[in-house]
Short mmCIF file of C-alpha atoms in Angstrom, two decimals:
data_model
loop_
_atom_site.label_atom_id
_atom_site.label_comp_id
_atom_site.label_asym_id
_atom_site.label_seq_id
_atom_site.Cartn_x
_atom_site.Cartn_y
_atom_site.Cartn_z
CA MET P 1 138.97 105.43 107.19
CA SER P 2 142.76 105.30 106.78
CA LEU P 3 145.34 102.67 105.93
CA ALA P 4 147.39 101.08 108.71
CA ILE P 5 150.68 99.88 107.21
CA ASP P 6 153.43 97.80 108.80
CA TYR P 7 156.36 98.04 106.39
CA ALA P 8 158.25 95.20 108.09
CA VAL P 9 155.54 92.79 106.91
CA LEU P 10 155.92 94.12 103.35
CA LEU P 11 159.68 93.50 103.24
CA PRO P 12 159.50 90.29 101.15
CA ALA P 13 158.01 92.39 98.33
CA LEU P 14 159.90 95.62 99.01
CA VAL P 15 163.36 94.03 98.85
CA PRO P 16 163.03 92.90 95.18
CA LEU P 17 161.76 96.37 94.27
CA VAL P 18 164.75 97.95 95.98
CA GLY P 19 166.90 95.42 94.12
CA ILE P 20 165.46 96.64 90.80
CA VAL P 21 166.46 100.21 91.61
CA ALA P 22 169.90 99.02 92.73
CA VAL P 23 170.42 97.12 89.45
CA LEU P 24 169.53 100.22 87.44
CA VAL P 25 171.83 102.42 89.51
CA ALA P 26 174.66 99.88 89.26
CA ASP P 27 174.22 99.79 85.50
CA LEU P 28 174.54 103.57 85.37
CA VAL P 29 177.63 103.62 87.58
CA ALA P 30 179.44 100.63 86.05
CA PRO P 31 177.74 99.86 82.72
CA ARG P 32 180.48 97.56 81.42
CA LEU P 33 180.51 95.04 84.31
CA ARG P 34 178.64 91.95 83.12
CA ARG P 35 178.21 90.20 86.46
CA LEU P 36 177.26 93.16 88.68
CA PRO P 37 173.51 93.16 87.82
CA TYR P 38 173.26 89.44 88.62
CA ALA P 39 175.13 89.89 91.90
CA VAL P 40 172.68 92.61 92.95
CA ALA P 41 169.69 90.53 91.81
CA GLY P 42 170.93 87.47 93.69
CA LEU P 43 171.38 89.47 96.90
CA ALA P 44 167.89 90.96 96.50
CA ALA P 45 166.36 87.49 96.05
CA LEU P 46 168.15 86.19 99.13
CA GLY P 47 167.07 89.29 101.05
CA SER P 48 163.47 88.65 100.10
CA ALA P 49 163.83 85.05 101.28
CA SER P 50 165.23 86.13 104.64
CA ALA P 51 162.36 88.61 105.07
CA THR P 52 159.84 85.74 104.94
CA VAL P 53 161.38 83.96 107.95
CA PRO P 54 159.20 85.69 110.63
CA GLY P 55 156.10 84.30 108.94
CA LEU P 56 157.30 80.69 108.84
CA GLY P 57 156.67 80.01 112.52
CA LEU P 58 153.06 81.22 112.56
CA GLY P 59 150.59 78.81 114.07
CA SER P 60 147.34 77.68 112.53
CA GLY P 61 145.03 80.65 111.99
CA SER P 62 147.74 83.25 112.64
CA THR P 63 148.69 85.78 109.98
CA ARG P 64 151.01 88.74 109.48
CA SER P 65 148.72 91.46 108.18
CA THR P 66 149.31 94.96 106.89
CA VAL P 67 147.71 97.62 104.67
CA CYS P 68 144.55 97.35 106.76
CA LEU P 69 141.54 99.65 106.72
CA ALA P 70 141.49 101.50 110.03
CA PRO P 71 139.39 104.32 111.47
CA ALA P 72 140.76 107.80 110.80
CA GLY P 73 143.39 108.71 113.32
CA ASP P 74 144.16 105.09 114.28
CA PRO P 75 147.71 104.35 113.02
CA SER P 76 147.77 100.85 114.47
CA GLY P 77 148.25 97.94 112.13
CA VAL P 78 146.92 95.47 114.71
CA PRO P 79 143.20 94.68 114.44
CA ALA P 80 141.35 96.38 117.25
CA VAL P 81 138.60 95.00 119.44
CA ASP P 82 135.01 94.99 118.16
CA GLY P 83 136.12 95.15 114.56
CA LEU P 84 137.35 98.75 114.62
CA VAL P 85 140.01 97.82 112.08
CA GLY P 86 138.65 96.60 108.78
CA PRO P 87 139.90 94.02 106.28
CA CYS P 88 143.57 93.87 105.34
CA PHE P 89 144.90 93.91 101.79
CA TRP P 90 147.95 91.83 102.79
CA GLN P 91 147.71 88.66 104.90
CA ALA P 92 150.52 86.13 104.99
CA ASP P 93 150.18 82.98 107.09
CA ALA P 94 152.63 80.09 107.34
CA LEU P 95 151.56 78.64 104.00
CA GLY P 96 151.83 81.97 102.20
CA ALA P 97 155.20 82.74 103.78
CA THR P 98 156.50 79.31 102.74
CA LEU P 99 155.43 79.87 99.14
CA GLN P 100 157.13 83.28 99.22
CA LEU P 101 160.30 81.66 100.58
CA ALA P 102 160.24 78.99 97.86
CA ALA P 103 159.81 81.64 95.15
CA ALA P 104 162.65 83.82 96.47
CA LEU P 105 165.13 80.95 96.84
CA SER P 106 164.18 79.59 93.41
CA ALA P 107 164.74 83.04 91.91
CA ALA P 108 168.20 83.17 93.54
CA VAL P 109 169.05 79.81 91.92
CA CYS P 110 167.81 81.09 88.54
CA VAL P 111 170.05 84.16 88.89
CA ALA P 112 173.01 81.85 89.51
CA LEU P 113 172.10 79.77 86.44
CA ALA P 114 172.01 82.97 84.37
CA TRP P 115 175.48 84.03 85.59
CA PRO P 116 177.59 85.19 82.60
CA ARG P 117 180.17 82.74 81.31
CA ARG P 118 182.95 85.34 81.13
CA SER P 119 183.82 88.25 83.36
CA ARG P 120 185.10 90.52 80.62
CA ARG P 121 183.48 93.91 80.16
CA ARG P 122 180.18 94.12 78.34
CA PRO P 123 180.37 95.61 74.84
CA ALA P 124 179.06 99.14 74.62
CA GLY P 125 175.39 99.39 73.66
CA THR P 126 174.35 95.97 75.02
CA THR P 127 171.96 95.83 77.97
CA SER P 128 170.82 92.22 78.20
CA GLU P 129 172.36 91.58 81.65
CA PRO P 130 170.65 94.43 83.58
CA VAL P 131 167.41 93.90 81.67
CA GLU P 132 167.36 90.20 82.55
CA ALA P 133 168.15 90.93 86.20
CA VAL P 134 165.39 93.56 86.43
CA LEU P 135 162.83 91.25 84.81
CA LEU P 136 163.69 88.39 87.15
CA LEU P 137 163.24 90.62 90.19
CA ALA P 138 159.99 92.12 88.85
CA ALA P 139 158.48 88.66 88.35
CA LEU P 140 159.67 87.65 91.83
CA ALA P 141 158.02 90.74 93.36
CA GLY P 142 154.72 89.85 91.67
CA THR P 143 154.94 86.28 92.98
CA VAL P 144 155.59 87.42 96.54
CA VAL P 145 152.70 89.90 96.46
CA VAL P 146 150.15 87.53 94.96
CA ALA P 147 150.77 84.96 97.71
CA ALA P 148 149.67 87.47 100.36
CA SER P 149 147.18 89.64 98.47
CA ARG P 150 143.61 89.58 99.69
CA ASP P 151 141.85 92.09 97.43
CA VAL P 152 140.91 91.55 93.80
CA GLY P 153 142.88 94.51 92.44
CA THR P 154 146.21 93.65 94.04
CA TRP P 155 145.71 89.94 93.32
CA LEU P 156 145.11 90.48 89.61
CA VAL P 157 147.87 93.05 89.08
CA ALA P 158 150.42 91.01 91.05
CA LEU P 159 149.62 87.84 89.12
CA GLU P 160 150.18 89.63 85.81
CA LEU P 161 153.37 91.23 87.18
CA ALA P 162 154.59 87.70 87.86
CA THR P 163 153.77 86.70 84.26
CA LEU P 164 154.55 89.54 81.83
CA PRO P 165 158.29 89.90 82.62
CA VAL P 166 158.74 86.18 81.94
CA ILE P 167 157.39 86.63 78.40
CA VAL P 168 160.14 89.18 77.74
CA LEU P 169 162.72 86.89 79.34
CA VAL P 170 161.77 84.07 76.96
CA ALA P 171 162.15 86.34 73.92
CA LEU P 172 165.30 88.06 75.17
CA SER P 173 167.74 85.73 73.40
CA GLY P 174 166.30 86.72 70.03
CA ARG P 175 166.41 83.20 68.58
CA ARG P 176 163.54 82.13 66.34
CA SER P 177 162.50 79.39 68.77
CA ALA P 178 162.57 81.89 71.65
CA VAL P 179 160.36 84.36 69.78
CA ALA P 180 157.93 81.55 68.93
CA GLY P 181 157.78 80.48 72.57
CA ALA P 182 157.31 84.05 73.78
CA THR P 183 154.53 84.62 71.23
CA GLN P 184 152.65 81.53 72.36
CA LEU P 185 153.11 82.52 75.99
CA LEU P 186 151.85 86.05 75.27
CA VAL P 187 148.73 84.82 73.48
CA THR P 188 147.84 82.35 76.22
CA SER P 189 148.55 85.00 78.87
CA LEU P 190 146.07 87.35 77.21
CA VAL P 191 143.40 84.64 77.18
CA SER P 192 144.23 83.82 80.78
CA PHE P 193 143.92 87.47 81.78
CA ALA P 194 140.51 87.73 80.10
CA LEU P 195 139.23 84.69 82.00
CA LEU P 196 140.62 85.99 85.28
CA VAL P 197 139.04 89.42 84.84
CA LEU P 198 135.67 87.83 84.05
CA GLY P 199 136.01 85.55 87.05
CA ILE P 200 136.85 88.44 89.36
CA ALA P 201 133.92 90.46 88.01
CA LEU P 202 131.57 87.58 88.80
CA TRP P 203 133.17 87.25 92.23
CA PHE P 204 132.39 90.89 92.98
CA ALA P 205 128.84 90.45 91.66
CA ALA P 206 128.27 87.43 93.90
CA THR P 207 129.87 88.72 97.10
CA GLY P 208 129.62 92.49 96.73
CA SER P 209 133.10 92.67 98.22
CA PRO P 210 136.49 93.43 96.66
CA PHE P 211 138.21 91.11 99.13
CA LEU P 212 139.18 87.48 98.50
CA THR P 213 138.57 86.31 102.04
CA PRO P 214 136.26 83.84 103.80
CA ASP P 215 134.62 86.76 105.60
CA ALA P 216 133.61 88.30 102.28
CA VAL P 217 132.04 85.03 101.12
CA LEU P 218 130.28 84.32 104.40
CA GLY P 219 129.18 87.95 104.66
CA SER P 220 127.42 87.78 101.31
CA VAL P 221 125.63 84.56 102.30
CA GLY P 222 124.69 86.00 105.66
CA SER P 223 123.31 89.18 104.13
CA VAL P 224 121.08 87.38 101.64
CA GLY P 225 119.95 84.96 104.31
CA SER P 226 118.92 87.64 106.82
CA ALA P 227 115.75 88.81 105.08
CA GLY P 228 112.48 88.71 106.89
CA PRO P 229 109.68 86.14 106.59
CA GLY P 230 107.20 85.77 103.77
CA GLY P 231 107.89 86.92 100.26
CA ALA P 232 111.05 88.71 101.28
CA GLY P 233 112.38 85.47 102.69
CA GLY P 234 111.57 83.59 99.49
CA THR P 235 113.30 86.26 97.45
CA SER P 236 116.29 86.02 99.77
CA VAL P 237 116.53 82.26 99.35
CA ALA P 238 116.26 82.57 95.57
CA TRP P 239 118.95 85.25 95.49
CA ALA P 240 121.17 83.13 97.73
CA SER P 241 120.89 80.31 95.19
CA VAL P 242 121.74 82.65 92.31
CA SER P 243 124.63 84.16 94.26
CA GLY P 244 126.03 80.70 94.99
CA GLY P 245 125.84 79.76 91.32
CA VAL P 246 127.59 82.95 90.26
CA LEU P 247 130.30 82.34 92.87
CA SER P 248 130.82 78.79 91.56
CA LEU P 249 131.11 80.08 87.99
CA ALA P 250 133.62 82.70 89.14
CA THR P 251 135.71 79.98 90.79
CA VAL P 252 135.67 77.84 87.64
CA LEU P 253 136.81 80.81 85.52
CA VAL P 254 139.62 81.57 87.95
CA VAL P 255 140.72 77.93 87.81
CA ALA P 256 140.73 78.09 83.99
CA GLY P 257 142.65 81.36 83.98
CA VAL P 258 145.29 80.08 86.37
CA GLY P 259 145.36 76.79 84.45
CA PHE P 260 147.23 78.57 81.63
CA LYS P 261 149.95 79.64 84.06
CA LEU P 262 150.13 76.22 85.72
CA SER P 263 150.44 74.45 82.32
CA LEU P 264 147.31 72.38 82.88
CA VAL P 265 145.80 70.56 79.92
CA PRO P 266 144.19 71.92 77.71
CA PHE P 267 145.97 75.22 78.50
CA HIS P 268 149.46 73.79 78.14
CA ALA P 269 150.37 74.28 74.46
CA TRP P 270 152.89 77.07 75.14
CA THR P 271 154.94 75.07 77.64
CA PRO P 272 157.28 72.87 75.50
CA THR P 273 157.85 75.65 72.96
CA ALA P 274 158.66 78.29 75.57
CA TYR P 275 160.91 75.98 77.58
CA SER P 276 162.93 74.74 74.62
CA GLY P 277 163.34 78.25 73.18
CA SER P 278 164.53 79.74 76.47
CA SER P 279 167.88 79.70 78.19
CA ILE P 280 168.26 77.15 80.98
CA ALA P 281 167.88 79.90 83.60
CA VAL P 282 164.62 81.21 82.13
CA ALA P 283 163.22 77.69 81.65
CA THR P 284 164.02 77.02 85.31
CA PHE P 285 162.22 80.22 86.30
CA LEU P 286 159.18 79.18 84.27
CA ALA P 287 159.16 75.75 85.91
CA THR P 288 159.53 76.98 89.49
CA VAL P 289 158.82 80.62 90.37
CA SER P 290 156.04 81.01 87.81
CA LYS P 291 154.35 77.85 89.08
CA VAL P 292 154.57 79.10 92.68
CA ALA P 293 152.87 82.34 91.60
CA ALA P 294 150.08 80.47 89.81
CA LEU P 295 149.32 78.09 92.66
CA ALA P 296 149.55 80.87 95.26
CA ALA P 297 146.97 82.88 93.28
CA LEU P 298 144.68 79.86 92.99
CA LEU P 299 144.92 79.03 96.69
CA VAL P 300 143.93 82.57 97.68
CA VAL P 301 140.59 82.09 95.92
CA LEU P 302 140.00 78.48 96.92
CA ARG P 303 140.74 79.13 100.60
CA ALA P 304 138.10 81.85 100.58
CA VAL P 305 135.53 79.60 98.90
CA ALA P 306 136.33 76.75 101.30
CA ALA P 307 134.50 78.65 104.04
CA LEU P 308 131.20 77.66 102.42
CA GLY P 309 132.03 73.97 102.52
CA THR P 310 131.96 73.92 98.72
CA PRO P 311 131.79 70.39 97.31
CA ALA P 312 134.61 68.99 95.21
CA LEU P 313 135.17 70.51 91.77
CA VAL P 314 134.61 68.08 88.90
CA ALA P 315 136.51 70.47 86.63
CA MET P 316 139.59 70.20 88.85
CA ALA P 317 139.46 66.41 88.72
CA VAL P 318 139.22 66.40 84.92
CA LEU P 319 142.11 68.89 84.56
CA ALA P 320 144.29 66.85 86.90
CA ALA P 321 143.59 63.56 85.09
CA LEU P 322 144.19 65.03 81.61
CA SER P 323 147.37 66.85 82.64
CA MET P 324 148.97 63.83 84.30
CA THR P 325 148.15 61.51 81.42
CA LEU P 326 149.10 63.71 78.47
CA GLY P 327 152.20 65.07 80.20
CA ASN P 328 153.59 61.61 80.94
CA VAL P 329 152.76 60.17 77.51
CA MET P 330 154.43 63.08 75.70
CA ALA P 331 157.44 63.05 78.04
CA LEU P 332 158.08 59.43 77.11
CA ARG P 333 158.64 60.51 73.49
CA GLN P 334 161.17 63.28 74.15
CA HIS P 335 164.90 63.12 73.43
CA ASP P 336 165.61 66.72 74.42
CA VAL P 337 165.91 66.94 78.21
CA VAL P 338 164.47 70.47 78.39
CA ARG P 339 161.38 69.43 76.44
CA LEU P 340 161.18 66.32 78.63
CA LEU P 341 161.17 68.55 81.72
CA ALA P 342 158.59 70.78 80.03
CA TRP P 343 156.18 67.88 79.55
CA SER P 344 157.10 66.74 83.04
CA THR P 345 155.87 70.13 84.26
CA VAL P 346 152.51 69.46 82.60
CA ALA P 347 152.26 66.07 84.32
CA GLN P 348 153.39 67.42 87.67
CA ALA P 349 150.86 70.27 87.41
CA GLY P 350 148.17 67.60 87.37
CA TRP P 351 149.56 66.23 90.65
CA VAL P 352 149.71 69.74 92.11
CA VAL P 353 145.99 70.40 91.55
CA LEU P 354 144.93 66.81 92.26
CA PRO P 355 144.33 67.42 96.01
CA LEU P 356 142.24 70.50 95.21
CA VAL P 357 139.29 68.31 94.23
CA SER P 358 138.72 68.69 97.96
CA ILE P 359 138.34 72.42 98.61
CA SER P 360 139.45 72.16 102.21
CA THR P 361 142.41 72.81 104.45
CA LEU P 362 143.61 69.26 103.80
CA GLY P 363 143.48 69.75 100.02
CA VAL P 364 145.19 73.14 100.12
CA THR P 365 148.03 71.94 102.34
CA ALA P 366 148.54 68.79 100.25
CA SER P 367 148.69 70.84 97.05
CA ALA P 368 151.27 73.25 98.50
CA THR P 369 153.31 70.32 99.84
CA TYR P 370 153.47 68.66 96.44
CA LEU P 371 154.39 71.94 94.74
CA LEU P 372 157.33 72.42 97.10
CA THR P 373 158.63 68.91 96.47
CA TYR P 374 158.34 69.48 92.73
CA VAL P 375 160.11 72.86 92.90
CA VAL P 376 163.11 71.55 94.86
CA ALA P 377 163.56 68.50 92.60
CA THR P 378 163.14 70.57 89.43
CA LEU P 379 165.77 73.08 90.56
CA VAL P 380 168.27 70.23 90.97
CA ALA P 381 167.37 68.70 87.59
CA PHE P 382 167.76 72.00 85.73
CA GLY P 383 170.97 72.73 87.65
CA ALA P 384 172.48 69.45 86.46
CA VAL P 385 171.36 70.22 82.91
CA ALA P 386 172.95 73.69 83.11
CA VAL P 387 176.31 72.22 84.19
CA THR P 388 176.17 69.63 81.41
CA VAL P 389 175.28 72.23 78.77
CA GLY P 390 178.22 74.32 79.99
CA GLU P 391 180.54 71.36 79.41
CA ARG P 392 178.92 70.24 76.15
CA PRO P 393 177.37 73.28 74.47
CA ARG P 394 176.60 71.43 71.25
CA ASP P 395 174.63 68.43 72.57
CA GLY P 396 174.15 69.06 76.31
CA ARG P 397 170.37 69.13 75.92
CA ARG P 398 170.25 65.71 74.27
CA LEU P 399 169.26 62.75 76.42
CA THR P 400 172.24 60.78 75.12
CA ALA P 401 174.63 63.38 76.56
CA TYR P 402 173.89 61.94 80.02
CA ASP P 403 174.80 58.36 79.17
CA GLY P 404 177.53 57.21 81.54
CA LEU P 405 177.36 60.40 83.62
CA TRP P 406 177.88 58.30 86.75
CA GLN P 407 181.38 57.40 85.55
CA ARG P 408 182.28 60.95 84.42
CA ALA P 409 180.81 63.04 87.27
CA PRO P 410 179.50 60.91 90.15
CA TRP P 411 178.39 63.82 92.35
CA ARG P 412 176.37 65.45 89.57
CA ALA P 413 174.91 62.09 88.54
CA GLY P 414 173.89 61.42 92.15
CA ALA P 415 172.15 64.79 92.43
CA LEU P 416 170.33 64.29 89.14
CA VAL P 417 169.25 60.75 90.04
CA LEU P 418 167.92 61.99 93.39
CA ALA P 419 165.96 64.73 91.60
CA LEU P 420 164.50 62.35 89.01
CA THR P 421 163.54 59.72 91.56
CA SER P 422 161.90 62.46 93.65
CA LEU P 423 159.81 63.51 90.65
CA ALA P 424 158.96 59.84 90.05
CA GLY P 425 158.12 59.19 93.71
CA LEU P 426 160.73 56.45 94.15
CA PRO P 427 163.49 55.88 96.72
CA PRO P 428 165.96 57.43 97.31
CA GLY P 429 163.75 60.42 96.47
CA VAL P 430 161.60 59.85 99.54
CA ILE P 431 160.18 63.37 99.48
CA GLY P 432 158.57 62.65 96.12
CA LEU P 433 156.87 59.54 97.50
CA VAL P 434 155.63 61.53 100.51
CA GLY P 435 154.33 64.23 98.17
CA LYS P 436 152.36 61.75 96.06
CA VAL P 437 150.85 60.05 99.12
CA THR P 438 149.94 63.45 100.56
CA ALA P 439 148.34 64.48 97.27
CA LEU P 440 146.24 61.30 97.13
CA ARG P 441 144.86 61.64 100.67
CA PRO P 442 142.15 64.26 99.88
CA VAL P 443 141.17 62.33 96.75
CA VAL P 444 140.59 59.14 98.71
CA ALA P 445 138.89 61.07 101.53
CA GLN P 446 136.39 62.51 99.02
CA GLY P 447 135.71 59.06 97.54
CA TRP P 448 137.04 59.81 94.04
CA VAL P 449 137.89 56.19 93.21
CA TRP P 450 138.24 56.67 89.44
CA LEU P 451 140.54 59.65 89.92
CA ALA P 452 142.69 57.73 92.40
CA VAL P 453 143.02 54.89 89.87
CA ILE P 454 144.08 57.32 87.12
CA ALA P 455 146.60 58.90 89.48
CA ALA P 456 148.04 55.47 90.33
CA VAL P 457 148.37 54.59 86.62
CA ASN P 458 150.11 57.90 85.99
CA ALA P 459 152.46 57.29 88.90
CA VAL P 460 153.62 54.17 87.03
CA LEU P 461 153.91 56.12 83.77
CA GLY P 462 155.96 58.75 85.59
CA VAL P 463 158.35 56.08 86.80
CA ALA P 464 158.88 55.01 83.17
CA VAL P 465 159.53 58.63 82.14
CA TYR P 466 162.23 59.33 84.68
CA LEU P 467 163.83 55.87 84.80
CA ARG P 468 164.41 56.21 81.05
CA TRP P 469 166.73 59.10 81.90
CA VAL P 470 168.19 57.43 85.00
CA ARG P 471 169.08 54.27 83.07
CA GLY P 472 171.36 56.21 80.73
CA ILE P 473 173.01 57.99 83.66
CA ILE P 474 174.02 54.85 85.52
CA THR P 475 174.99 52.74 82.49
CA ALA P 476 178.17 53.22 80.45
CA PRO P 477 177.58 54.39 76.87
CA GLU P 478 178.48 52.19 73.94
CA PRO P 479 180.90 54.16 71.73
CA ALA P 480 179.94 54.22 68.06
CA ALA P 481 182.46 53.52 65.36
CA GLY P 482 184.46 56.63 64.57
CA ALA P 483 182.91 58.58 67.45
CA VAL P 484 184.71 61.72 68.57
CA PRO P 485 185.59 61.98 72.29
CA ASP P 486 183.55 64.42 74.36
CA ALA P 487 186.43 66.81 74.94
CA ALA P 488 187.20 67.01 71.25
CA SER P 489 183.60 67.49 70.27
CA SER P 490 183.24 70.29 72.81
CA THR P 491 186.16 72.21 71.44
CA ALA P 492 185.85 71.49 67.74
CA PRO P 493 186.22 74.41 65.35
CA GLY P 494 183.03 76.44 65.04
CA THR P 495 181.61 75.30 68.39
CA ALA P 496 181.44 77.17 71.68
CA ARG P 497 184.22 76.55 74.17
CA ALA P 498 183.14 74.45 77.15
CA VAL P 499 182.90 76.60 80.28
CA THR P 500 181.88 75.40 83.74
CA ARG P 501 180.61 78.39 85.70
CA PRO P 502 181.27 78.24 89.47
CA ALA P 503 177.97 80.02 90.18
CA VAL P 504 176.04 77.27 88.36
CA VAL P 505 177.91 74.54 90.21
CA LEU P 506 177.22 76.31 93.52
CA ALA P 507 173.50 76.57 92.69
CA LEU P 508 173.39 72.84 91.92
CA VAL P 509 175.25 71.92 95.11
CA LEU P 510 173.00 74.03 97.36
CA SER P 511 169.79 72.85 95.67
CA ALA P 512 170.91 69.23 95.94
CA ALA P 513 171.74 69.77 99.63
CA VAL P 514 168.20 71.03 100.28
CA LEU P 515 166.77 68.05 98.39
CA VAL P 516 168.85 65.65 100.47
CA VAL P 517 167.69 67.29 103.71
CA VAL P 518 163.99 67.16 102.86
CA SER P 519 164.37 63.59 101.61
CA VAL P 520 165.86 62.56 104.94
CA GLN P 521 163.40 64.69 106.95
CA PRO P 522 160.27 65.08 104.77
CA ASP P 523 158.25 66.36 107.73
CA LEU P 524 160.18 69.64 107.50
CA LEU P 525 157.95 70.76 104.62
CA LEU P 526 154.79 69.96 106.56
CA ARG P 527 156.09 71.96 109.54
CA LEU P 528 156.86 74.93 107.31
CA LEU P 529 153.29 74.88 106.02
CA GLY P 530 151.95 75.13 109.56
#
């Protein structure tokens, strides 16, 4: 056997890797230019996004496959007749390509949010800019690979590649809060990795195959069910029952392992600490690209198990209910907008996995649809926060800093209100309402009445969370006696000078434009997902 490789299909993952090399070379050639590493990283992220375009138009059941097992001497990457070409390590359909596109574009926005404030030369001996750019691209490469990986080795390594660089990114600032957040993230990542390895080991024991595909699952069932009559048949039936139980346990362990990365309760403790200790760019990356990687990894496993017609997972329903409830309740208590968005991530993670109580095509598509709506709205929210922090370095993360924003910056206030209403599922954020309805469809179809009731209650709680922020935006603040004007407070002695970075403004404008488009035409997301 040999490997049949089509490198054009691998481009979404190869471009970020080439970008890493380009960043390192650029740092050697021009080590004092602060913005060059981010420019290279941004171009690499956009290049990865453009490389996913051929996979977006694939019809149902169609995939772009490569790294396939082929007979010796057969260089073709196209599966031959009569099964002459074996399983493929890389398979990207419309859903996988859309998740890759979302990750790449989100990474490009994060690069823009990390753009240095000043263009002056970097002091000798400092390397934070190229290191940050390389880590962002490495995590993006892992996310792109895990969305298309179909073997246990690549899947596990790619998922950790999407996670470990983010831990370093959180700690990169060196602040005490950043180190605390990175430490919590590292500990939970180690626990997550242990659960994932155990789950994959049980998967291999149950299926006897290293591939995470429906064929591997059905093949194991078919093999144990093909024994002859009599005692052999009874043994076969008994082994089939044991194999099914082991496969179910493997799926539960994978769900728990990925739950850490998705910020599902009770695996969420690292989320508010890591978000608040990070820069805005890194917090945005955690809230978007990292969540795409986690869901993509989970969907690879669940889509394989769905071939057996597996009944709904009670564990998934419990995780969804707990995450939505705790996330919303804690978000209502926050006065720091980054921590509010962190707890919002916990609540939204519950909505993301809510449709997966139905392990079916309907549940998978609904989950991916909700994730995409959450990612677009979150990018806009963090973009507005980044612009505000640039103008008000001292208190830009406080909720009160957004009081009267509609009077000071109407366009930014409009973008932020659209993002928050999308997360709440209210007009004018129509895409958020569509996402919540789509997420509830599999729950109702499976007859989970109690879960649907909890989701409806949490939808109301979510409205209270986000309208609390919106109310301050659209109402004029009441000046306190002796209050210092914003401009004076921003430039007071001992505080950082207010700087509005054009790259951050551009990222906010483009993200808001995408949110407006999908709010006007929400069916675009469903078309992208095939």
